[in-house]
Amino acid sequence: MQGGGCGAFAAVALNLMNRTGTADYAVTGTWSSKAAKEAAKYGKVNLVFPKADKPGSIPDQKTWSMDPNASYVYYCDNETVDGVEFPYIPETNGIPLVSDMSSSIMTKKVDVSKFGIIFGGAQKNIGPAGVVVVIIREDLLGNAMKVCPSVFDFTHIIKENSIHNTPATFSVYVMEKVLQWIKKSGGVDAMQKQSEEKERLLYGTIKQSNSFYHCPIDERVRSRINIPFRVGGKNGNESLEAKFLEEAEKLKMYQLKGHRSVGGIRASLYNAVTLEDVQSLVKFMIEFQKQHSTTHN
Amino acid sequence: MQGGGCGAFAAVALNLMNRTGTADYAVTGTWSSKAAKEAAKYGKVNLVFPKADKPGSIPDQKTWSMDPNASYVYYCDNETVDGVEFPYIPETNGIPLVSDMSSSIMTKKVDVSKFGIIFGGAQKNIGPAGVVVVIIREDLLGNAMKVCPSVFDFTHIIKENSIHNTPATFSVYVMEKVLQWIKKSGGVDAMQKQSEEKERLLYGTIKQSNSFYHCPIDERVRSRINIPFRVGGKNGNESLEAKFLEEAEKLKMYQLKGHRSVGGIRASLYNAVTLEDVQSLVKFMIEFQKQHSTTHN
């Protein structure tokens, strides 16, 4: 479908909320929070745990307060801004499970049969911005709300073979190239293996830095894909972080700045980032620490 | 905004219908018909004249049955499938006027001050598919329906500087190139002059063909941009039309087939089609007629 990942936030509710008028949301960061807010336009949203002031963990599923009457249970598999990733697939006792996999799709194997809907904006691991991939269980079709715009109506989109109107054709074209590239590179298995090697290397470097680098995220739910960390101690040293970014750019390592809402550094290890790229990053990090740790740590 | 032109059909109603709950629609073909159907999800739609069985004309505005209570008056400036274009801007007695200019934008000068909303899918005259340009009068903002998805809420989009979420970045990039190209080529004035020369040449050739070529559209509302015609007489000769398309393709003239709902031939003279291109087309048409008129006319 079109309309970007944020369009899908509304589309999910517009297609599924009709069953009972309520839905369960697990809010673990920026994107699931936006999705819950959007869904509240179309029905009652139950947060299965209170929204944390400072994301960085995911409460144990045993503690979730789930509504047995929910139309669906929603979670964001990986929060790009906050660096939190689900290490498991939530149990829902038969209620359709919806997952925003915009940033994790094609980085790991997933048992698709466990989901009602999986969706993902293409622009992280599949291709350029402008397309959203939606996988929906067939029995969930045919129940969109009356106010659902046709371009967001999954039943209608499937009927029209995904070309209800002209999609972002160039984005679709490149997406095909990227999917072929994944296949040629060994498929999702190879992407997952590479992802694990990359995160092990980066988190390992952070751990061995003796708190010069610090990742604030609960170890059990750390993202393999978006890794936020501070430089110069637990609370970060902003001038040192500015220097870190400046020197990284000299080495052609861009976009390492953390989202403005959380600050610090963020390394995004999407499929297009190679193990060699991460090796270059950690080499730089070790060097940078050598130069600055005596004065700042 | 995103979601394609068809997304804008819903977005217009979702942003404007709230004022009175009703809207006037002038249905002159495929696209305005779809827009009216979409708007009916969000309020009462009044057709200002009955939908024609076979589009091809626009009733005189004096005969329109307009609702003085309408939230807005909607029309499609140019119907790409049906070959009908408004030769004037409708009068609305102060009610906001909404125009789908997807296929005519940047092909002629328009007094923007007369409109409440002008929108256009980029993929005809502005750039690749994936972006919709929306021009909205400021006083119409701030009144979206509660069920309006954020990605369709013009007030929200403006507040977020058109990057509420990641747009189809490549399409936006190319759009800037196309707009620079229009500027360099003499601006909208030059595009309009070229458009007039192109349509005069093609309609002239049809007229001089002594009904070998036939355009079924009322002369007063013929599109300058999408010109449908039949080959081999008033009702068309399908085998001759197949041959016409086949020979045209040999000369590298593609996409001349009429929309499946109307048949025949359709020449789309968007800004990227030059006067020379149309000269090649009419040269071929004259040749083709010479070869086939004795047997078929």
mmCIF file of C-alpha atoms in Angstrom, chain A residues 2-7 10 14 34 38 40-42 123 129-130 146-152 164-171, chain B residues 2-7 10 14 34 38 40-42 123 129-130 146-152 164-171:
data_model
loop_
_atom_site.group_PDB
_atom_site.id
_atom_site.type_symbol
_atom_site.label_atom_id
_atom_site.label_comp_id
_atom_site.label_asym_id
_atom_site.label_seq_id
_atom_site.Cartn_x
_atom_site.Cartn_y
_atom_site.Cartn_z
ATOM 1 C CA GLN A 2 0.945 3.667 -0.068
ATOM 2 C CA GLY A 3 0.915 6.475 2.483
ATOM 3 C CA GLY A 4 4.061 5.440 4.359
ATOM 4 C CA GLY A 5 4.355 3.518 7.586
ATOM 5 C CA CYS A 6 2.323 6.205 9.373
ATOM 6 C CA GLY A 7 -0.504 5.637 6.893
ATOM 7 C CA ALA A 10 -4.511 4.289 10.563
ATOM 8 C CA LEU A 14 -9.540 0.992 9.911
ATOM 9 C CA LYS A 34 2.067 7.082 17.339
ATOM 10 C CA GLU A 38 -3.863 7.011 15.519
ATOM 11 C CA ALA A 40 -7.725 5.795 19.146
ATOM 12 C CA LYS A 41 -9.524 7.727 16.374
ATOM 13 C CA TYR A 42 -11.300 4.526 15.383
ATOM 14 C CA GLN A 123 12.677 2.345 3.359
ATOM 15 C CA ALA A 129 10.627 5.241 0.707
ATOM 16 C CA GLY A 130 7.173 5.301 -0.835
ATOM 17 C CA LYS A 146 -17.220 2.438 6.572
ATOM 18 C CA VAL A 147 -14.925 5.478 6.914
ATOM 19 C CA CYS A 148 -11.864 3.606 5.594
ATOM 20 C CA PRO A 149 -10.408 5.423 2.548
ATOM 21 C CA SER A 150 -10.212 3.018 -0.416
ATOM 22 C CA VAL A 151 -6.434 3.416 -0.611
ATOM 23 C CA PHE A 152 -6.190 2.058 2.950
ATOM 24 C CA HIS A 164 -5.809 0.499 -7.049
ATOM 25 C CA ASN A 165 -4.041 3.663 -8.183
ATOM 26 C CA THR A 166 -0.571 4.364 -9.545
ATOM 27 C CA PRO A 167 1.892 3.437 -6.787
ATOM 28 C CA ALA A 168 5.352 4.970 -6.331
ATOM 29 C CA THR A 169 6.560 3.008 -9.344
ATOM 30 C CA PHE A 170 10.268 3.730 -8.941
ATOM 31 C CA SER A 171 10.174 2.573 -5.316
ATOM 32 C CA GLN B 2 1.132 10.693 -0.112
ATOM 33 C CA GLY B 3 -1.310 7.961 -1.034
ATOM 34 C CA GLY B 4 -1.706 8.923 -4.688
ATOM 35 C CA GLY B 5 -4.459 10.955 -6.337
ATOM 36 C CA CYS B 6 -7.050 8.440 -5.119
ATOM 37 C CA GLY B 7 -5.887 9.078 -1.563
ATOM 38 C CA ALA B 10 -10.788 10.772 0.576
ATOM 39 C CA LEU B 14 -12.042 14.306 5.308
ATOM 40 C CA LYS B 34 -14.475 7.830 -8.052
ATOM 41 C CA GLU B 38 -15.211 8.182 -1.919
ATOM 42 C CA ALA B 40 -20.014 9.731 0.110
ATOM 43 C CA LYS B 41 -18.290 7.795 2.928
ATOM 44 C CA TYR B 42 -17.928 11.061 4.851
ATOM 45 C CA GLN B 123 2.832 11.526 -12.257
ATOM 46 C CA ALA B 129 4.279 8.648 -9.217
ATOM 47 C CA GLY B 130 4.301 8.722 -5.453
ATOM 48 C CA LYS B 146 -12.143 13.159 13.726
ATOM 49 C CA VAL B 147 -11.699 10.006 11.620
ATOM 50 C CA CYS B 148 -9.162 11.663 9.288
ATOM 51 C CA PRO B 149 -5.889 9.663 9.248
ATOM 52 C CA SER B 150 -2.968 11.948 10.187
ATOM 53 C CA VAL B 151 -1.276 11.343 6.832
ATOM 54 C CA PHE B 152 -4.370 12.830 5.120
ATOM 55 C CA HIS B 164 4.984 13.985 8.764
ATOM 56 C CA ASN B 165 6.564 10.705 7.707
ATOM 57 C CA THR B 166 9.175 9.784 5.118
ATOM 58 C CA PRO B 167 7.702 10.665 1.715
ATOM 59 C CA ALA B 168 8.610 8.963 -1.568
ATOM 60 C CA THR B 169 11.952 10.754 -1.504
ATOM 61 C CA PHE B 170 13.030 9.850 -5.025
ATOM 62 C CA SER B 171 9.748 11.141 -6.452
#
